[in-house]
Tab-separated table of C-alpha atoms and ligand atoms in Angstrom:
chain	number	residue	atom	x	y	z
A	7	MET	CA	4.064	21.562	15.516
A	8	LYS	CA	6.471	18.341	15.673
A	9	ASN	CA	5.476	17.767	11.128
A	10	ASN	CA	3.970	21.145	9.633
A	11	ASN	CA	4.998	19.564	6.369
A	12	GLN	CA	7.439	16.137	6.059
A	13	PHE	CA	10.210	18.421	5.244
A	14	SER	CA	11.378	19.000	8.796
A	15	MET	CA	13.880	17.623	9.624
A	16	GLN	CA	13.542	16.293	12.974
A	17	ASP	CA	15.199	12.514	14.995
A	18	PRO	CA	13.121	10.581	12.976
A	19	ARG	CA	13.062	7.904	16.649
A	20	LYS	CA	10.942	10.417	17.746
A	21	GLN	CA	8.937	11.609	14.926
A	22	TYR	CA	6.334	9.493	16.166
A	23	SER	CA	5.893	7.288	19.531
A	24	THR	CA	6.629	4.002	19.885
A	25	GLY	CA	3.586	2.658	21.597
A	26	ASN	CA	0.658	0.897	20.771
A	27	THR	CA	-0.804	0.234	24.258
A	28	ALA	CA	-4.394	1.657	23.845
A	29	HIS	CA	-4.361	-0.707	20.759
A	30	ASP	CA	-8.031	-3.457	20.353
A	31	PRO	CA	-6.853	-6.508	19.027
A	32	SER	CA	-11.077	-7.351	17.926
A	33	GLN	CA	-11.316	-5.786	14.744
A	34	PRO	CA	-11.935	-8.771	12.170
A	35	ASP	CA	-10.455	-8.577	8.557
A	36	PRO	CA	-10.498	-6.530	6.400
A	37	GLY	CA	-9.513	-4.183	10.032
A	38	LEU	CA	-11.548	0.291	9.725
A	39	ASP	CA	-9.008	2.594	10.217
A	40	ALA	CA	-12.054	4.354	11.791
A	41	LYS	CA	-11.056	1.325	14.280
A	42	LEU	CA	-7.498	2.194	14.463
A	43	SER	CA	-6.463	2.458	18.341
A	44	PRO	CA	-4.054	4.499	18.781
A	45	ALA	CA	-4.791	6.121	14.479
A	46	ALA	CA	-1.713	6.290	12.279
A	47	ASP	CA	-0.430	8.673	10.894
A	48	HIS	CA	-1.211	9.000	6.768
A	49	GLY	CA	0.112	12.899	6.114
A	50	GLU	CA	-3.305	14.053	6.766
A	51	ASP	CA	-2.122	17.470	8.392
A	52	SER	CA	1.370	17.652	7.158
A	53	TYR	CA	2.158	16.360	3.216
A	54	GLN	CA	3.075	19.459	1.672
A	55	GLY	CA	2.368	18.769	-2.418
A	56	SER	CA	4.506	20.686	-5.198
A	57	GLY	CA	3.510	20.086	-8.327
A	58	ARG	CA	4.563	16.448	-8.663
A	59	LEU	CA	2.366	14.792	-10.494
A	60	GLN	CA	0.597	17.447	-11.894
A	61	GLY	CA	-2.457	15.690	-14.600
A	62	ARG	CA	-2.139	11.900	-14.179
A	63	LYS	CA	-3.787	9.878	-13.831
A	64	ALA	CA	-3.790	6.994	-10.666
A	65	LEU	CA	-5.797	3.861	-9.846
A	66	ILE	CA	-4.743	3.081	-6.173
A	67	THR	CA	-5.945	-0.645	-4.912
A	68	GLY	CA	-6.569	-0.517	-0.980
A	69	GLY	CA	-6.468	3.184	-0.864
A	70	ASP	CA	-9.725	2.914	1.681
A	71	SER	CA	-6.651	3.155	4.684
A	72	GLY	CA	-3.030	2.775	5.903
A	73	ILE	CA	-0.306	2.988	3.723
A	74	GLY	CA	-2.829	3.151	0.431
A	75	ARG	CA	-4.337	6.119	1.915
A	76	ALA	CA	-1.092	8.247	2.951
A	77	VAL	CA	-0.744	7.657	-1.300
A	78	ALA	CA	-4.076	8.588	-2.316
A	79	ILE	CA	-3.529	11.441	-0.141
A	80	ALA	CA	0.062	12.592	-1.553
A	81	PHE	CA	-0.818	11.698	-5.457
A	82	ALA	CA	-3.982	14.501	-4.901
A	83	ARG	CA	-1.794	16.979	-3.132
A	84	GLU	CA	0.755	16.566	-5.703
A	85	GLY	CA	-2.251	17.056	-8.732
A	86	ALA	CA	-3.401	13.190	-8.804
A	87	ASP	CA	-6.352	12.380	-10.200
A	88	VAL	CA	-6.781	9.335	-8.528
A	89	VAL	CA	-9.819	5.986	-8.211
A	90	ILE	CA	-9.528	4.170	-5.360
A	91	ASN	CA	-10.685	0.880	-5.026
A	92	TYR	CA	-11.519	-1.226	-1.746
A	93	LEU	CA	-13.112	-3.591	-0.090
A	94	PRO	CA	-17.244	-2.466	-0.114
A	95	SER	CA	-17.326	-3.000	4.694
A	96	GLU	CA	-14.571	-0.772	3.760
A	97	GLN	CA	-16.716	2.470	2.910
A	98	GLN	CA	-16.284	4.481	6.320
A	99	ASP	CA	-12.763	4.245	4.955
A	100	GLY	CA	-13.365	5.217	1.959
A	101	GLU	CA	-14.945	8.281	1.934
A	102	THR	CA	-12.518	9.675	4.799
A	103	THR	CA	-10.085	9.040	1.968
A	104	LEU	CA	-11.864	10.527	-0.653
A	105	LYS	CA	-12.661	13.170	1.450
A	106	HIS	CA	-8.990	14.159	1.778
A	107	MET	CA	-8.013	14.037	-2.149
A	108	LYS	CA	-11.509	16.280	-2.867
A	109	LYS	CA	-10.263	18.679	-0.775
A	110	ALA	CA	-6.342	19.069	-2.464
A	111	GLY	CA	-8.750	20.114	-5.644
A	112	VAL	CA	-8.873	17.217	-8.088
A	113	ASN	CA	-10.548	13.896	-9.097
A	114	ALA	CA	-11.010	11.275	-6.666
A	115	TYR	CA	-13.613	8.277	-6.946
A	116	ALA	CA	-13.710	5.175	-5.455
A	117	VAL	CA	-14.759	1.995	-6.904
A	118	PRO	CA	-14.883	-0.840	-4.264
A	119	GLY	CA	-15.227	-4.156	-5.297
A	120	ASP	CA	-12.937	-6.891	-4.474
A	121	ILE	CA	-9.766	-7.709	-6.594
A	122	ALA	CA	-9.492	-11.874	-5.916
A	123	ASP	CA	-12.080	-11.311	-8.829
A	124	GLU	CA	-10.350	-11.592	-12.599
A	125	ALA	CA	-13.873	-9.684	-14.236
A	126	PHE	CA	-13.908	-7.074	-11.584
A	127	CYS	CA	-10.678	-6.485	-12.061
A	128	GLN	CA	-10.943	-6.307	-15.608
A	129	GLU	CA	-14.378	-3.867	-14.208
A	130	LEU	CA	-11.947	-1.814	-12.223
A	131	VAL	CA	-9.431	-1.088	-14.985
A	132	ALA	CA	-12.034	-0.409	-17.055
A	133	GLN	CA	-14.700	2.177	-15.088
A	134	THR	CA	-10.751	3.305	-14.116
A	135	ILE	CA	-10.269	4.446	-17.857
A	136	SER	CA	-13.986	6.005	-18.476
A	137	LYS	CA	-13.136	7.914	-15.070
A	138	LEU	CA	-9.867	9.190	-15.756
A	139	GLY	CA	-9.340	8.444	-19.184
A	140	SER	CA	-6.017	7.120	-18.410
A	141	ILE	CA	-3.896	4.667	-16.275
A	142	ASP	CA	-0.754	7.114	-16.196
A	143	ILE	CA	-0.297	5.408	-12.438
A	144	LEU	CA	-0.715	1.731	-11.105
A	145	VAL	CA	-0.594	1.643	-7.318
A	146	ASN	CA	-1.050	-2.350	-6.462
A	147	ASN	CA	-1.266	-1.673	-2.629
A	148	ALA	CA	-4.189	-3.887	-1.626
A	149	GLY	CA	-3.211	-7.133	0.351
A	150	LYS	CA	-4.204	-9.718	2.802
A	151	GLN	CA	-2.509	-11.409	5.835
A	152	GLN	CA	-3.639	-14.022	8.833
A	153	PHE	CA	-1.138	-14.667	11.077
A	154	VAL	CA	-1.399	-18.234	11.258
A	155	ALA	CA	1.415	-19.781	13.986
A	156	GLU	CA	1.575	-23.254	12.988
A	157	LEU	CA	2.536	-24.971	9.667
A	158	ALA	CA	-1.061	-27.814	9.996
A	159	ASP	CA	-3.950	-25.141	11.208
A	160	LEU	CA	-3.141	-23.171	7.397
A	161	SER	CA	-6.015	-23.868	5.828
A	162	THR	CA	-5.849	-24.342	1.525
A	163	GLU	CA	-8.354	-21.660	1.744
A	164	GLN	CA	-6.190	-18.985	3.350
A	165	PHE	CA	-3.271	-19.803	1.504
A	166	GLN	CA	-5.595	-19.548	-2.268
A	167	ARG	CA	-7.077	-16.109	-0.812
A	168	THR	CA	-3.585	-14.841	0.379
A	169	PHE	CA	-2.301	-15.610	-3.199
A	170	THR	CA	-5.022	-14.547	-4.891
A	171	THR	CA	-5.497	-11.554	-3.482
A	172	ASN	CA	-2.250	-10.583	-3.576
A	173	VAL	CA	-0.513	-11.983	-6.116
A	174	PHE	CA	-3.287	-12.530	-9.291
A	175	ALA	CA	-4.630	-9.269	-8.218
A	176	MET	CA	-1.538	-7.742	-8.920
A	177	PHE	CA	-1.283	-9.488	-12.515
A	178	TRP	CA	-5.257	-9.139	-13.536
A	179	LEU	CA	-4.667	-5.343	-13.098
A	180	CYS	CA	-1.000	-4.926	-14.637
A	181	LYS	CA	-2.759	-7.087	-17.614
A	182	ALA	CA	-5.636	-4.915	-17.622
A	183	ALA	CA	-4.207	-1.914	-17.457
A	184	GLU	CA	-1.472	-2.273	-19.680
A	185	LYS	CA	-3.221	-1.494	-22.590
A	186	HIS	CA	-4.235	2.216	-21.361
A	187	MET	CA	-0.713	3.152	-19.910
A	188	PRO	CA	0.886	5.363	-21.986
A	189	ALA	CA	5.163	5.436	-21.855
A	190	GLY	CA	6.023	7.379	-19.001
A	191	ALA	CA	3.579	5.415	-16.819
A	192	SER	CA	4.467	3.588	-13.891
A	193	ILE	CA	3.654	0.473	-11.970
A	194	ILE	CA	4.154	0.365	-7.925
A	195	ASN	CA	3.929	-2.705	-5.966
A	196	THR	CA	3.985	-3.356	-3.150
A	197	SER	CA	6.059	-5.745	-1.041
A	198	SER	CA	7.083	-5.917	2.553
A	199	ILE	CA	10.818	-6.869	3.801
A	200	GLN	CA	8.730	-10.463	4.511
A	201	SER	CA	10.267	-10.616	0.947
A	202	TYR	CA	13.287	-11.542	2.221
A	203	GLN	CA	13.211	-11.849	6.274
A	204	PRO	CA	9.644	-14.343	5.947
A	205	SER	CA	8.263	-14.015	9.399
A	206	ALA	CA	7.392	-17.718	11.669
A	207	GLY	CA	3.943	-17.242	11.292
A	208	LEU	CA	3.234	-15.971	8.100
A	209	LEU	CA	4.592	-18.391	5.229
A	210	ASP	CA	1.340	-17.481	3.335
A	211	TYR	CA	1.514	-13.967	2.968
A	212	ALA	CA	5.406	-13.761	3.095
A	213	ALA	CA	5.425	-16.272	0.234
A	214	THR	CA	3.223	-14.036	-1.674
A	215	LYS	CA	5.545	-10.910	-0.746
A	216	GLY	CA	8.560	-12.584	-2.293
A	217	ALA	CA	5.624	-13.091	-5.290
A	218	ILE	CA	5.180	-9.710	-5.836
A	219	THR	CA	9.781	-9.035	-5.753
A	220	ASN	CA	10.589	-11.063	-8.170
A	221	PHE	CA	6.950	-10.244	-10.649
A	222	THR	CA	7.803	-6.550	-10.143
A	223	LYS	CA	11.673	-7.148	-11.448
A	224	GLY	CA	10.107	-9.766	-14.402
A	225	LEU	CA	7.730	-7.498	-15.685
A	226	ALA	CA	9.508	-4.424	-15.322
A	227	LYS	CA	12.101	-6.283	-17.786
A	228	MET	CA	9.085	-6.815	-20.383
A	229	LEU	CA	7.522	-2.895	-20.332
A	230	ILE	CA	10.398	-1.162	-20.609
A	231	ALA	CA	9.849	-2.244	-24.059
A	232	LYS	CA	6.778	0.318	-23.679
A	233	GLY	CA	8.631	3.435	-21.989
A	234	ILE	CA	6.599	2.132	-18.500
A	235	ARG	CA	8.464	1.734	-15.720
A	236	VAL	CA	7.514	-1.225	-13.023
A	237	ASN	CA	8.651	-0.685	-8.671
A	238	ALA	CA	8.225	-1.651	-5.793
A	239	VAL	CA	8.023	-0.278	-2.242
A	240	ALA	CA	9.346	-2.851	0.621
A	241	PRO	CA	7.425	-1.163	3.603
A	242	GLY	CA	8.718	-2.619	6.990
A	243	PRO	CA	6.384	-2.886	10.461
A	244	ILE	CA	3.968	0.323	9.584
A	245	TRP	CA	1.185	0.943	11.991
A	246	THR	CA	-2.230	0.039	9.611
A	247	PRO	CA	-6.174	-1.988	10.257
A	248	LEU	CA	-4.014	-4.731	8.571
A	249	GLN	CA	-2.062	-5.458	11.684
A	250	GLN	CA	-4.999	-5.182	14.283
A	251	SER	CA	-7.151	-7.546	12.007
A	252	GLY	CA	-5.869	-10.446	12.448
A	253	GLY	CA	-2.618	-9.392	11.566
A	254	GLN	CA	-0.461	-10.269	14.233
A	255	PRO	CA	-1.487	-12.114	17.191
A	256	PRO	CA	-3.114	-9.836	19.799
A	257	GLU	CA	-0.191	-10.373	22.811
A	258	LYS	CA	2.054	-8.807	19.877
A	259	LEU	CA	1.236	-5.664	19.092
A	260	ASP	CA	2.429	-4.003	21.401
A	261	ASN	CA	5.871	-4.225	20.832
A	262	PHE	CA	5.250	-4.164	16.656
A	263	GLY	CA	8.015	-2.822	14.710
A	264	LYS	CA	10.416	-1.960	17.910
A	265	HIS	CA	12.736	-4.692	17.201
A	266	VAL	CA	14.342	-2.171	13.506
A	267	PRO	CA	17.263	0.240	14.763
A	268	MET	CA	15.183	2.713	14.758
A	269	GLY	CA	13.043	1.906	17.958
A	270	ARG	CA	9.498	1.998	17.227
A	271	PRO	CA	6.999	1.396	13.764
A	272	GLY	CA	6.509	3.317	10.987
A	273	GLN	CA	3.251	5.674	10.063
A	274	PRO	CA	1.945	5.535	6.655
A	275	ALA	CA	2.608	9.243	5.949
A	276	GLU	CA	6.614	7.598	5.859
A	277	LEU	CA	5.552	5.092	3.213
A	278	ALA	CA	4.197	8.000	0.438
A	279	PRO	CA	6.625	9.974	-0.319
A	280	ALA	CA	8.610	6.561	-1.988
A	281	TYR	CA	6.090	5.872	-3.816
A	282	VAL	CA	5.522	9.782	-5.713
A	283	PHE	CA	8.972	9.646	-6.372
A	284	LEU	CA	8.398	6.034	-8.078
A	285	ALA	CA	5.057	7.152	-10.034
A	286	SER	CA	6.766	10.795	-10.931
A	287	GLN	CA	9.179	11.124	-13.748
A	288	GLU	CA	12.470	11.757	-11.048
A	289	SER	CA	12.871	8.177	-11.411
A	290	SER	CA	13.286	8.556	-14.968
A	291	TYR	CA	15.809	5.657	-14.491
A	292	MET	CA	14.867	3.394	-12.584
A	293	THR	CA	12.815	0.362	-12.872
A	294	ALA	CA	12.845	-3.453	-11.270
A	295	GLU	CA	13.783	-2.103	-8.122
A	296	VAL	CA	12.951	-2.627	-5.111
A	297	ILE	CA	12.785	0.557	-2.385
A	298	GLY	CA	12.384	-0.156	1.327
A	299	VAL	CA	11.432	1.506	3.714
A	300	THR	CA	11.996	-0.008	6.502
A	301	GLY	CA	12.881	1.628	10.304
A	302	GLY	CA	17.108	-0.180	9.273
A	303	GLU	CA	15.697	-3.342	8.817
A	304	HIS	CA	17.270	-3.278	5.340
A	305	LEU	CA	16.699	-5.308	2.498
A	306	PRO	CA	19.332	-7.127	1.333
B	406	NAD	P1	-4.587	-1.740	4.905
B	406	NAD	O1	-6.012	-2.606	5.749
B	406	NAD	O2	-4.403	-0.202	5.412
B	406	NAD	O3	-4.566	-1.964	3.790
B	406	NAD	C1	-4.860	-3.355	3.292
B	406	NAD	C2	-5.985	-2.663	1.554
B	406	NAD	O4	-5.805	-4.129	0.857
B	406	NAD	C3	-7.391	-2.486	2.527
B	406	NAD	O5	-7.704	-1.553	2.856
B	406	NAD	C4	-8.318	-3.044	1.528
B	406	NAD	O6	-9.731	-2.315	1.292
B	406	NAD	C5	-7.520	-3.980	0.195
B	406	NAD	N1	-7.636	-5.375	0.261
B	406	NAD	C6	-7.570	-6.361	1.177
B	406	NAD	N2	-8.770	-7.601	0.456
B	406	NAD	C7	-8.476	-6.922	-1.024
B	406	NAD	C8	-9.751	-7.404	-1.704
B	406	NAD	N3	-10.023	-8.909	-2.169
B	406	NAD	N4	-10.376	-6.500	-2.365
B	406	NAD	C9	-9.981	-5.453	-2.422
B	406	NAD	N5	-9.863	-4.735	-2.039
B	406	NAD	C10	-8.608	-5.227	-0.557
B	406	NAD	O7	-3.146	-2.270	5.394
B	406	NAD	P2	-1.556	-1.577	4.840
B	406	NAD	O8	-0.684	-2.061	6.367
B	406	NAD	O9	-1.698	-0.564	5.227
B	406	NAD	O10	-1.854	-2.777	3.289
B	406	NAD	C11	-0.987	-2.434	2.273
B	406	NAD	C12	0.377	-3.004	1.983
B	406	NAD	O11	0.881	-2.446	2.369
B	406	NAD	C13	-0.920	-4.385	1.450
B	406	NAD	O12	0.242	-5.151	0.675
B	406	NAD	C14	0.284	-4.427	3.048
B	406	NAD	O13	0.382	-6.682	2.983
B	406	NAD	C15	1.620	-3.600	2.667
B	406	NAD	N6	2.961	-4.351	3.773
B	406	NAD	C16	2.206	-3.499	5.368
B	406	NAD	C17	3.200	-3.722	6.250
B	406	NAD	C18	2.484	-2.965	7.850
B	406	NAD	O14	3.008	-2.901	8.632
B	406	NAD	N7	1.459	-2.194	7.423
B	406	NAD	C19	4.238	-4.158	6.014
B	406	NAD	C20	5.159	-4.197	5.085
B	406	NAD	C21	4.205	-4.066	2.899
B	407	MG	MG1	-9.283	-0.871	4.607
């Protein structure tokens, strides 16, 4: 077996396939993992936990699919109790993630809802506290990405919706969760290579990722006064439903991720260890930091 766990030594260029040729570009936003073709790897058959988050309580947004699902599976296998959030239309994906987490023997819950609403963000935190009793780890991972080639076609409505989902929701969730977070807690935001190297056609999205990187560093300096660390992960091109549901133009999907030095897109499973590291006490001297997982495109 190629990946009997995340520690198996092998050539990283060949660890996953380089082609995405079976793709179906027709999914509406948000895309479903259940319809993602070819399928993504979230570590279902490979991630091996070792108690690195034993007893921790975590809230993960966008935990139904993609990177969020890989993080949810890894956190559960490391011993954390987890609440995942996603949009109601993603219930099928949410249930799949819940099933994997419960198999790990931890408490796992779903609280679906739209984080573009401040009142819902407060409700999500309140429900997490009532289910888990604390929030030791907050992973702001939900995100919206819709490709628009021309400035003239980028609507105010989309610009606002992208900022509300990617930036305002992160602010609302951090603000609501912080009161419940003990010293030692960790906030992990999901930035992007787009924060540093914006692509034409992702103007609104890339700008939100720049804001997330900056917010992460500023909030880290604020919250260290309470012993809370704040860091970010910046993924490169990762094979998830986001890309197949308007995140990329359909004609770019075949070659998605092939331009990076590694020569292939990343899989959600390859992101999870960075989130586990930032969540756990192993990264005790790290705050205001951004870890790039980019296939070699590197952060500046
Ligand atoms: P994904 O579609 O699997 O995950 C995004 C999730 O965001 C969805 O599952 C959905 O549950 C959630 N979401 C979107 N709008 C929401 C809303 N209003 N309310 C609640 N939830 C909402 O795709 P992914 O690629 O795993 O994305 C996860 C994160 O990774 C995003 O922040 C994305 O910007 C970031 N990212 C992805 C890539 C990539 O190449 N896939 C690269 C860099 C960064
Ligand atoms: Mg999803």
